[in-house]
Amino acid sequence: MSLDHKNDAEFHASLIEEVLKAYPDKAQKKRSRHLSVAKPAEAPEEGGEQNLSECAVKSNIKSIPGVMTIRGCAYAGSKGVVWGPVKDMVHISHGPVGCGQYSWAQRRNYYTGTTGVDTFVTMQFTTDFQERDIVFGGDKKLEKVIDEINELFPLANGISVQSECPIGLIGDDIEAVARKKKSETGKTVVPVRCEGFRGVSQSLGHHIANDTIRDWVLDKSEREFEATDYDVTIIGDYNIGGDAWASRRLLEEMGLRVIGSWSGDGTLAELEQAPKAKLNLIHCYRSMNYICRHMEEKHGVPWTEYNLFGPTQIAQSLRHIASYFDDTIKEGAERVIAKYQPLVDAVISKYKPRLEGKTVMLYVGGLRPRHIVNAYDDLGMEIVGTGYEFAHNDDYQRTGHYVKEGTLIYDDVTGYELEKFIEQIRPNLVGSGIKEKYPVQKMGIPFRQMHSWDYSGPYHGYDGFAVFARDMDLAINNPVWDLFDAPWTKTEPLAVAAE
Amino acid sequence: MPQSAEKVLDHSLLFREPEYKEMFAKKRADMENMPAAEKVQETADWTKSWEYREKNFARESLSINPAKACQPLGAVFAAAGFEKTLSFVHGSQGCVAYYRSHLSRHFKEPCSAVSSSMTEDAAVFGGLNNMVEGLKNAYALYSPKMIAVSTTCMAEVIGDDLQSFIIGAKEKESVPQDFPVPFAHTPAFVGSHTTGYDNMLRGILEGFWANAEVTKNETINIVPGFDGFAVGNNRELKRILDLMGVEYTILSDVSDQFDTPSDGEFRMYDGGTTLEAAKNAVNAKATISLQQYCSTKTLQYAKSFDQETASFHYPMGVAATDEFLMKVSDITGKEIPEELRMERGRLVDAMADSQATLHGKTYAIYGDPDFVYAMARFVLEFGGEPRHCLATNGTKPWAKKMQALFDSSPFGAECKAYPGNDLWHMRSLLATEPTDFLIGNSHGKFLERDTGVPLIRLTFPIFDRHHHHRFPVWGYQGGLRVLVTLLDKAFDTLDAAGLEPGGDISFDLTR
């Protein structure tokens, strides 16, 4: 079904030219800065790594009105991504009912615990603002809501207040409420000013959430914690479909002790413990690098990025992580890599022949558009286009480590652009989100949701790679894609077809 | 090692393997600082007690697991039912991503809508520029025939005036002067998604009818209301009206928009009420709403054009369908054809065949007020008891109406309506006064897990089951569908009870 073409820089450049024609002048000028074709990489600086390509586009800029951006908002970044998975706290969607409703239990952040008793991730707590709350302010209501939570959920270890748009506009003082309630009950209360109109995407919400961990959680607890030399924190893994668990297993198997999981399946205590780690490991750089930098500055905890998508990156990452520790851990890393090699070989020999040479276009959030590339590569698949909803400049720099020159790059892509690109390139697979899934599938192109793993997972770690390979195969090699054309609409006479 | 290439285990089995179980236990013991297991158990039991129920119902400010969404969702839904209409939601952009995702997850279909992407500067200076630029871009890129504008709570709080903004945008040639840009203010802090549906529908009609010369004709207008089963229901509705030979216009028909075929082409727009039909609908002799609580303002507006109005509560089951048909017949003078009488008889036949299974079973029901009313009414028809009827967006007058329904049947004696309550209240009700079944949406699965009351998914949103919305629940045929759904659950529950090893009890081949 797909065109047989290599990453054709010229072809991709012509596609960009083509889509831009549809825009009014002002919008055209703005959008042109966000679309590009990966260029040949420059020679690295002394001792630097050789990039595969150069993917610079403008990023982290306001979306244009009326173009169907796929982005969300700061609330989605804070409540939906960073804070929401912290399982032993109650997260209040503070404002009208909608935001909490639409983001309710939709990110598949798995966790252990008894929901409604000691853990609360898949519940929707809201102040459900009415007109009077807008007119008279919501602080009193928020106080009452916090009291009611403490009454009904005595085992909750803390509360966060996730602001929706009106809060910042009506001048409420949620910090004062938080301080007051904290002093009354001794329980952590975190006020988060993640109103949806702040910033340009989810990204500022991540940053604001990180800052509130810094200001309201770290260094605030008196709890004793025995540290060891092998302590690490998993940061920026939201345990979607159990990702953080598949990752944790590998780290523990190589001899490390994971003292916190941020924030998938994480608890308040695990947030508090992180400054005691020997090393912070960051999976989603975009959403949690801020707090890692802070812990490095303030607590002297070094941090490093890692990537557990696909065997190539897993092996590289485990060795890289081990390089921060002694031989016990280095040997542990080799032992783990060797242990799983037969599984890797079996997965690749089963699925690679079915997937080799297939082309993929990605459009995801702030990390996966580059992080997953090698996992596809391990299965013989090729990325022909990729882009981010809310990446910054440093993300596009890093993308050059992963994608080949000629790859189509699109930042904050609009519905119109993405549809046209897919229509023209006709890749064998598109990996994006729920809003893109059905339009793409109707074009007859296989699709996997790469935010939620399309209700599957885990995809991290060796256990996850097997699931990833299986899922890409079942998406691409399903017979349904051959049923799209009614036989009587085919051009050749039926008699010939029957022979 | 639990994982293998031969039999790939995903999350549903992988994390039950001993390696993972052990890892979870260790994490809890060493890292989590969570309460002891006994304490958790004790608290869990307490949350299911009468004492807790009283505390829970004493809540005044906190809403937990509400069964309602905000206005603009309803506005986007209503606008999607018009020919080549693009929803343009003025305010923060994240909201639109949410509406689109929410509707896509339920219908398993594309959902297109745009935002004016207002940010901090717009919060200070107002969103006029966003409107001007946004309408221009949306019109150029997506070639709609109409752009329906609604608002997020951000735009409402800062007080943007849609009417003057749209006039301003047209002056700046964002869209042609005669291009339809109806609008509705849809503040999220007033009412719910059903309010938004009503506001947007009225806004669209005002756009077409405001200065219309009315020449009365024999057609009737039908307002379906916000409905997760709209694809199946609207088609069933059209079939019934066609059988009767009625001339009608459905005001907002999403049945094609949320059910496009897979044939290689993505249709951003499909079907819907034509703009011509929407314009001409002002001449109708009557406007009938199938969901009263989704259409108060729309019906008022229709009334102002001397149209007869009538409204129903989601006509499901025998008597509710009877009433609807008789009203249509009454207004249009068209007789109810024999064919529909036969369909009615078949539904009654099915109910009679299965009455022993259904008689005396108790139900908890939640959802939008019209749905809850309809469901309770149908349950009473086959001798069930709708014990706990809850609508987060239900009002006191709704609860009164529910009470009148309960009072109309001996099966309603033990039943109560709960307006404004949420699913955490429902959890207390089910824990203290369990029913045989729970009827609701996908969110009910947590109640089912917590209380053991089997869930039947019959209303929006249904995220975790596929394609239910493609089949009607309205009318006699729809009634059959609902009946079979309830019976399947009842029989499955009965069979599950007979699975206990050590005998062959209650595991009957014929039921």
Short mmCIF file of N, CA, C and O in Angstrom, two decimals, chain B residues 126-233:
data_model
loop_
_atom_site.label_atom_id
_atom_site.label_comp_id
_atom_site.label_asym_id
_atom_site.label_seq_id
_atom_site.Cartn_x
_atom_site.Cartn_y
_atom_site.Cartn_z
N GLY B 126 -7.85 40.06 26.15
CA GLY B 126 -9.03 39.53 25.48
C GLY B 126 -8.61 38.78 24.23
O GLY B 126 -7.49 38.93 23.73
N GLY B 127 -9.54 37.99 23.71
CA GLY B 127 -9.18 37.07 22.62
C GLY B 127 -9.63 37.50 21.24
O GLY B 127 -9.78 36.66 20.36
N LEU B 128 -9.82 38.79 21.03
CA LEU B 128 -10.30 39.22 19.72
C LEU B 128 -9.36 38.80 18.60
O LEU B 128 -9.79 38.26 17.58
N ASN B 129 -8.07 39.03 18.81
CA ASN B 129 -7.11 38.66 17.75
C ASN B 129 -7.14 37.17 17.46
O ASN B 129 -7.00 36.75 16.31
N ASN B 130 -7.29 36.38 18.52
CA ASN B 130 -7.36 34.93 18.34
C ASN B 130 -8.58 34.56 17.50
O ASN B 130 -8.53 33.65 16.69
N MET B 131 -9.67 35.26 17.73
CA MET B 131 -10.90 35.00 16.96
C MET B 131 -10.68 35.38 15.50
O MET B 131 -11.00 34.61 14.59
N VAL B 132 -10.12 36.55 15.27
CA VAL B 132 -9.92 37.04 13.91
C VAL B 132 -9.01 36.09 13.14
O VAL B 132 -9.34 35.63 12.04
N GLU B 133 -7.88 35.78 13.74
CA GLU B 133 -6.92 34.90 13.08
C GLU B 133 -7.44 33.47 12.99
O GLU B 133 -7.26 32.79 11.98
N GLY B 134 -8.07 33.05 14.06
CA GLY B 134 -8.54 31.67 14.13
C GLY B 134 -9.60 31.35 13.10
O GLY B 134 -9.56 30.32 12.44
N LEU B 135 -10.58 32.23 12.96
CA LEU B 135 -11.63 31.99 11.98
C LEU B 135 -11.04 31.97 10.57
O LEU B 135 -11.40 31.14 9.74
N LYS B 136 -10.10 32.86 10.33
CA LYS B 136 -9.46 32.95 9.01
C LYS B 136 -8.75 31.63 8.69
O LYS B 136 -8.91 31.07 7.61
N ASN B 137 -7.97 31.14 9.65
CA ASN B 137 -7.21 29.91 9.43
C ASN B 137 -8.12 28.69 9.28
O ASN B 137 -7.92 27.86 8.40
N ALA B 138 -9.11 28.61 10.16
CA ALA B 138 -10.01 27.45 10.12
C ALA B 138 -10.76 27.40 8.80
O ALA B 138 -10.92 26.34 8.19
N TYR B 139 -11.19 28.56 8.34
CA TYR B 139 -11.94 28.66 7.09
C TYR B 139 -11.06 28.26 5.91
O TYR B 139 -11.46 27.51 5.02
N ALA B 140 -9.81 28.73 5.93
CA ALA B 140 -8.89 28.43 4.81
C ALA B 140 -8.50 26.96 4.78
O ALA B 140 -8.44 26.34 3.71
N LEU B 141 -8.20 26.39 5.95
CA LEU B 141 -7.64 25.03 5.98
C LEU B 141 -8.69 23.95 5.84
O LEU B 141 -8.46 22.94 5.18
N TYR B 142 -9.83 24.13 6.48
CA TYR B 142 -10.75 23.01 6.64
C TYR B 142 -12.04 23.15 5.83
O TYR B 142 -12.93 22.32 5.95
N SER B 143 -12.14 24.22 5.03
CA SER B 143 -13.27 24.46 4.11
C SER B 143 -14.63 24.05 4.68
O SER B 143 -15.35 23.30 4.04
N PRO B 144 -15.00 24.54 5.84
CA PRO B 144 -16.32 24.19 6.37
C PRO B 144 -17.41 24.98 5.66
O PRO B 144 -17.12 25.98 4.99
N LYS B 145 -18.65 24.54 5.80
CA LYS B 145 -19.79 25.33 5.31
C LYS B 145 -20.31 26.24 6.42
O LYS B 145 -21.06 27.17 6.17
N MET B 146 -19.95 25.87 7.65
CA MET B 146 -20.40 26.66 8.80
C MET B 146 -19.37 26.47 9.91
O MET B 146 -18.79 25.40 10.05
N ILE B 147 -19.14 27.53 10.68
CA ILE B 147 -18.28 27.41 11.86
C ILE B 147 -19.13 27.75 13.08
O ILE B 147 -19.71 28.84 13.14
N ALA B 148 -19.22 26.79 14.00
CA ALA B 148 -20.04 27.00 15.20
C ALA B 148 -19.13 27.35 16.36
O ALA B 148 -18.27 26.56 16.74
N VAL B 149 -19.31 28.53 16.93
CA VAL B 149 -18.40 29.02 17.97
C VAL B 149 -19.02 28.82 19.36
O VAL B 149 -20.17 29.18 19.60
N SER B 150 -18.25 28.22 20.23
CA SER B 150 -18.65 28.12 21.64
C SER B 150 -17.46 28.59 22.48
O SER B 150 -16.43 28.99 21.93
N THR B 151 -17.59 28.53 23.81
CA THR B 151 -16.53 29.10 24.64
C THR B 151 -16.06 28.12 25.71
O THR B 151 -16.83 27.30 26.20
N THR B 152 -14.80 28.27 26.10
CA THR B 152 -14.30 27.58 27.28
C THR B 152 -14.47 28.52 28.47
O THR B 152 -14.75 29.71 28.29
N CYS B 153 -14.25 27.98 29.68
CA CYS B 153 -14.50 28.81 30.86
C CYS B 153 -13.52 29.98 30.95
O CYS B 153 -13.81 31.00 31.54
N MET B 154 -12.34 29.82 30.33
CA MET B 154 -11.37 30.92 30.37
C MET B 154 -11.95 32.16 29.68
O MET B 154 -11.95 33.26 30.24
N ALA B 155 -12.47 31.96 28.47
CA ALA B 155 -13.04 33.08 27.73
C ALA B 155 -14.24 33.67 28.46
O ALA B 155 -14.47 34.88 28.43
N GLU B 156 -14.98 32.80 29.16
CA GLU B 156 -16.15 33.28 29.91
C GLU B 156 -15.74 34.12 31.11
O GLU B 156 -16.36 35.15 31.39
N VAL B 157 -14.69 33.68 31.80
CA VAL B 157 -14.27 34.42 32.99
C VAL B 157 -13.75 35.81 32.60
O VAL B 157 -14.03 36.80 33.28
N ILE B 158 -13.02 35.90 31.50
CA ILE B 158 -12.52 37.23 31.12
C ILE B 158 -13.57 38.04 30.38
O ILE B 158 -13.38 39.22 30.12
N GLY B 159 -14.67 37.38 30.03
CA GLY B 159 -15.82 38.13 29.52
C GLY B 159 -15.77 38.49 28.05
O GLY B 159 -16.34 39.51 27.64
N ASP B 160 -15.13 37.67 27.23
CA ASP B 160 -15.13 37.94 25.79
C ASP B 160 -16.55 37.89 25.23
O ASP B 160 -17.33 37.01 25.58
N ASP B 161 -16.84 38.82 24.34
CA ASP B 161 -18.18 38.92 23.76
C ASP B 161 -18.17 38.32 22.35
O ASP B 161 -17.68 38.94 21.41
N LEU B 162 -18.71 37.14 22.23
CA LEU B 162 -18.63 36.43 20.96
C LEU B 162 -19.27 37.21 19.81
O LEU B 162 -18.71 37.30 18.72
N GLN B 163 -20.45 37.76 20.06
CA GLN B 163 -21.16 38.42 18.98
C GLN B 163 -20.33 39.55 18.37
O GLN B 163 -20.14 39.60 17.16
N SER B 164 -19.77 40.38 19.23
CA SER B 164 -19.01 41.51 18.67
C SER B 164 -17.70 41.02 18.06
O SER B 164 -17.23 41.57 17.07
N PHE B 165 -17.12 39.98 18.64
CA PHE B 165 -15.88 39.43 18.08
C PHE B 165 -16.10 38.87 16.67
O PHE B 165 -15.28 39.05 15.78
N ILE B 166 -17.21 38.18 16.51
CA ILE B 166 -17.48 37.57 15.20
C ILE B 166 -17.76 38.66 14.17
O ILE B 166 -17.27 38.61 13.04
N ILE B 167 -18.51 39.67 14.58
CA ILE B 167 -18.75 40.81 13.68
C ILE B 167 -17.40 41.43 13.30
O ILE B 167 -17.11 41.69 12.13
N GLY B 168 -16.54 41.61 14.32
CA GLY B 168 -15.21 42.18 14.07
C GLY B 168 -14.38 41.33 13.13
O GLY B 168 -13.69 41.85 12.25
N ALA B 169 -14.46 40.01 13.30
CA ALA B 169 -13.68 39.11 12.46
C ALA B 169 -14.17 39.16 11.01
O ALA B 169 -13.38 39.12 10.07
N LYS B 170 -15.48 39.28 10.86
CA LYS B 170 -16.02 39.37 9.50
C LYS B 170 -15.61 40.69 8.84
O LYS B 170 -15.31 40.73 7.66
N GLU B 171 -15.57 41.76 9.64
CA GLU B 171 -15.12 43.05 9.11
C GLU B 171 -13.68 42.96 8.62
O GLU B 171 -13.29 43.60 7.66
N LYS B 172 -12.90 42.12 9.33
CA LYS B 172 -11.50 41.95 8.93
C LYS B 172 -11.35 40.86 7.88
O LYS B 172 -10.23 40.40 7.60
N GLU B 173 -12.48 40.40 7.35
CA GLU B 173 -12.49 39.41 6.26
C GLU B 173 -11.87 38.07 6.64
O GLU B 173 -11.26 37.40 5.81
N SER B 174 -12.05 37.69 7.88
CA SER B 174 -11.63 36.34 8.27
C SER B 174 -12.43 35.31 7.50
O SER B 174 -11.91 34.28 7.07
N VAL B 175 -13.73 35.56 7.42
CA VAL B 175 -14.62 34.72 6.62
C VAL B 175 -15.54 35.67 5.86
O VAL B 175 -15.68 36.83 6.26
N PRO B 176 -16.17 35.20 4.77
CA PRO B 176 -17.07 36.08 4.03
C PRO B 176 -18.22 36.57 4.92
O PRO B 176 -18.61 35.89 5.88
N GLN B 177 -18.76 37.74 4.60
CA GLN B 177 -19.83 38.35 5.39
C GLN B 177 -21.03 37.42 5.55
O GLN B 177 -21.64 37.37 6.61
N ASP B 178 -21.37 36.69 4.49
CA ASP B 178 -22.58 35.88 4.56
C ASP B 178 -22.31 34.45 5.05
O ASP B 178 -23.17 33.60 5.03
N PHE B 179 -21.07 34.19 5.48
CA PHE B 179 -20.73 32.85 5.94
C PHE B 179 -21.30 32.64 7.35
O PHE B 179 -21.11 33.47 8.23
N PRO B 180 -22.00 31.51 7.55
CA PRO B 180 -22.64 31.32 8.85
C PRO B 180 -21.65 31.02 9.98
O PRO B 180 -20.90 30.04 9.90
N VAL B 181 -21.65 31.88 10.98
CA VAL B 181 -20.84 31.64 12.18
C VAL B 181 -21.74 31.79 13.40
O VAL B 181 -21.70 32.78 14.12
N PRO B 182 -22.61 30.80 13.65
CA PRO B 182 -23.46 30.87 14.83
C PRO B 182 -22.60 30.70 16.08
O PRO B 182 -21.47 30.19 16.00
N PHE B 183 -23.11 31.15 17.21
CA PHE B 183 -22.29 31.09 18.42
C PHE B 183 -23.16 30.84 19.65
O PHE B 183 -24.37 31.05 19.62
N ALA B 184 -22.51 30.38 20.70
CA ALA B 184 -23.18 30.21 21.99
C ALA B 184 -22.17 30.37 23.10
O ALA B 184 -21.04 29.87 22.99
N HIS B 185 -22.55 31.08 24.12
CA HIS B 185 -21.71 31.14 25.32
C HIS B 185 -21.97 29.88 26.13
O HIS B 185 -23.10 29.59 26.48
N THR B 186 -20.90 29.15 26.39
CA THR B 186 -21.07 27.84 27.05
C THR B 186 -20.16 27.72 28.27
O THR B 186 -19.21 26.93 28.27
N PRO B 187 -20.43 28.52 29.31
CA PRO B 187 -19.54 28.49 30.49
C PRO B 187 -19.57 27.13 31.19
O PRO B 187 -20.64 26.62 31.52
N ALA B 188 -18.39 26.60 31.45
CA ALA B 188 -18.27 25.27 32.06
C ALA B 188 -18.74 25.25 33.51
O ALA B 188 -18.98 24.19 34.06
N PHE B 189 -18.86 26.43 34.11
CA PHE B 189 -19.26 26.49 35.53
C PHE B 189 -20.77 26.68 35.68
O PHE B 189 -21.26 27.02 36.75
N VAL B 190 -21.50 26.46 34.58
CA VAL B 190 -22.96 26.48 34.64
C VAL B 190 -23.47 25.19 34.00
O VAL B 190 -23.06 24.85 32.90
N GLY B 191 -24.32 24.47 34.73
CA GLY B 191 -24.92 23.27 34.14
C GLY B 191 -23.89 22.21 33.77
O GLY B 191 -22.89 22.03 34.46
N SER B 192 -24.15 21.52 32.67
CA SER B 192 -23.28 20.42 32.26
C SER B 192 -23.28 20.33 30.74
O SER B 192 -23.78 21.23 30.06
N HIS B 193 -22.77 19.22 30.22
CA HIS B 193 -22.72 19.04 28.76
C HIS B 193 -24.11 19.12 28.12
O HIS B 193 -24.22 19.53 26.98
N THR B 194 -25.14 18.74 28.87
CA THR B 194 -26.49 18.81 28.29
C THR B 194 -26.92 20.27 28.11
O THR B 194 -27.60 20.61 27.15
N THR B 195 -26.49 21.14 29.03
CA THR B 195 -26.76 22.58 28.91
C THR B 195 -26.06 23.13 27.68
O THR B 195 -26.62 23.94 26.93
N GLY B 196 -24.83 22.69 27.47
CA GLY B 196 -24.04 23.15 26.33
C GLY B 196 -24.66 22.73 25.01
O GLY B 196 -24.65 23.49 24.03
N TYR B 197 -25.20 21.54 24.99
CA TYR B 197 -25.89 21.04 23.79
C TYR B 197 -27.04 21.98 23.45
O TYR B 197 -27.20 22.44 22.32
N ASP B 198 -27.83 22.27 24.48
CA ASP B 198 -29.00 23.14 24.33
C ASP B 198 -28.59 24.54 23.85
O ASP B 198 -29.13 25.07 22.88
N ASN B 199 -27.58 25.10 24.50
CA ASN B 199 -27.14 26.45 24.15
C ASN B 199 -26.63 26.54 22.71
O ASN B 199 -26.94 27.47 21.98
N MET B 200 -25.83 25.55 22.32
CA MET B 200 -25.25 25.58 20.97
C MET B 200 -26.33 25.36 19.91
O MET B 200 -26.34 26.03 18.89
N LEU B 201 -27.22 24.42 20.19
CA LEU B 201 -28.28 24.15 19.21
C LEU B 201 -29.13 25.40 19.03
O LEU B 201 -29.44 25.81 17.91
N ARG B 202 -29.48 26.01 20.13
CA ARG B 202 -30.27 27.24 20.04
C ARG B 202 -29.48 28.32 19.28
O ARG B 202 -30.02 29.03 18.44
N GLY B 203 -28.18 28.41 19.58
CA GLY B 203 -27.34 29.39 18.89
C GLY B 203 -27.33 29.17 17.39
O GLY B 203 -27.43 30.12 16.60
N ILE B 204 -27.23 27.92 16.98
CA ILE B 204 -27.21 27.60 15.54
C ILE B 204 -28.56 27.97 14.91
O ILE B 204 -28.62 28.59 13.85
N LEU B 205 -29.64 27.62 15.60
CA LEU B 205 -30.97 27.94 15.06
C LEU B 205 -31.17 29.46 14.98
O LEU B 205 -31.70 29.97 14.01
N GLU B 206 -30.71 30.16 16.00
CA GLU B 206 -30.83 31.63 15.97
C GLU B 206 -30.10 32.19 14.77
O GLU B 206 -30.56 33.12 14.13
N GLY B 207 -28.95 31.60 14.47
CA GLY B 207 -28.19 32.04 13.31
C GLY B 207 -28.99 31.94 12.02
O GLY B 207 -28.86 32.77 11.13
N PHE B 208 -29.83 30.92 11.93
CA PHE B 208 -30.61 30.72 10.71
C PHE B 208 -31.99 31.37 10.76
O PHE B 208 -32.54 31.76 9.76
N TRP B 209 -32.55 31.40 11.96
CA TRP B 209 -33.96 31.80 12.06
C TRP B 209 -34.17 33.27 12.43
O TRP B 209 -35.28 33.78 12.28
N ALA B 210 -33.12 33.92 12.94
CA ALA B 210 -33.30 35.22 13.59
C ALA B 210 -34.23 36.18 12.83
O ALA B 210 -35.15 36.73 13.42
N ASN B 211 -33.98 36.39 11.55
CA ASN B 211 -34.83 37.34 10.82
C ASN B 211 -35.63 36.66 9.73
O ASN B 211 -35.89 37.22 8.67
N ALA B 212 -36.02 35.41 10.00
CA ALA B 212 -36.67 34.63 8.96
C ALA B 212 -38.11 35.07 8.71
O ALA B 212 -38.82 35.47 9.63
N GLU B 213 -38.51 35.02 7.44
CA GLU B 213 -39.92 35.16 7.06
C GLU B 213 -40.52 33.77 7.22
O GLU B 213 -40.11 32.84 6.53
N VAL B 214 -41.47 33.62 8.08
CA VAL B 214 -42.00 32.28 8.32
C VAL B 214 -43.19 31.96 7.43
O VAL B 214 -44.13 32.73 7.35
N THR B 215 -43.09 30.84 6.70
CA THR B 215 -44.26 30.31 6.00
C THR B 215 -44.46 28.90 6.53
O THR B 215 -43.66 28.01 6.21
N LYS B 216 -45.50 28.74 7.31
CA LYS B 216 -45.72 27.45 7.98
C LYS B 216 -45.90 26.31 6.97
O LYS B 216 -46.54 26.47 5.93
N ASN B 217 -45.31 25.18 7.27
CA ASN B 217 -45.55 23.98 6.46
C ASN B 217 -45.88 22.80 7.37
O ASN B 217 -46.06 22.97 8.58
N GLU B 218 -45.90 21.61 6.80
CA GLU B 218 -46.38 20.45 7.56
C GLU B 218 -45.26 19.66 8.23
O GLU B 218 -45.50 18.63 8.84
N THR B 219 -44.00 20.11 8.09
CA THR B 219 -42.90 19.31 8.64
C THR B 219 -42.82 19.47 10.16
O THR B 219 -43.34 20.43 10.73
N ILE B 220 -42.14 18.53 10.76
CA ILE B 220 -41.82 18.68 12.19
C ILE B 220 -40.30 18.61 12.38
O ILE B 220 -39.59 17.99 11.58
N ASN B 221 -39.84 19.26 13.42
CA ASN B 221 -38.41 19.19 13.77
C ASN B 221 -38.24 18.22 14.93
O ASN B 221 -39.09 18.16 15.82
N ILE B 222 -37.13 17.51 14.90
CA ILE B 222 -36.83 16.59 15.99
C ILE B 222 -35.47 16.95 16.58
O ILE B 222 -34.49 17.06 15.84
N VAL B 223 -35.42 17.12 17.88
CA VAL B 223 -34.16 17.37 18.58
C VAL B 223 -33.79 16.09 19.35
O VAL B 223 -34.48 15.72 20.29
N PRO B 224 -32.70 15.42 18.93
CA PRO B 224 -32.36 14.16 19.62
C PRO B 224 -31.75 14.36 21.00
O PRO B 224 -31.88 13.49 21.86
N GLY B 225 -31.03 15.45 21.21
CA GLY B 225 -30.34 15.65 22.49
C GLY B 225 -28.98 14.98 22.51
O GLY B 225 -28.62 14.27 21.57
N PHE B 226 -28.23 15.25 23.57
CA PHE B 226 -26.89 14.65 23.70
C PHE B 226 -27.06 13.17 23.95
O PHE B 226 -27.71 12.75 24.90
N ASP B 227 -26.45 12.35 23.09
CA ASP B 227 -26.74 10.91 23.16
C ASP B 227 -25.56 10.09 22.66
O ASP B 227 -25.20 10.16 21.49
N GLY B 228 -25.00 9.31 23.54
CA GLY B 228 -23.90 8.42 23.15
C GLY B 228 -24.32 7.33 22.19
O GLY B 228 -23.47 6.73 21.53
N PHE B 229 -25.61 7.06 22.09
CA PHE B 229 -26.10 6.04 21.17
C PHE B 229 -26.69 6.68 19.91
O PHE B 229 -27.46 6.05 19.19
N ALA B 230 -26.30 7.93 19.65
CA ALA B 230 -26.92 8.69 18.57
C ALA B 230 -26.82 8.00 17.22
O ALA B 230 -27.71 8.14 16.39
N VAL B 231 -25.73 7.28 16.98
CA VAL B 231 -25.55 6.66 15.67
C VAL B 231 -26.69 5.67 15.41
O VAL B 231 -27.40 5.75 14.41
N GLY B 232 -26.90 4.74 16.33
CA GLY B 232 -27.98 3.77 16.18
C GLY B 232 -29.34 4.43 16.36
O GLY B 232 -30.28 4.17 15.60
N ASN B 233 -29.44 5.29 17.36
CA ASN B 233 -30.74 5.88 17.69
C ASN B 233 -31.29 6.77 16.59
O ASN B 233 -32.47 6.70 16.25
#
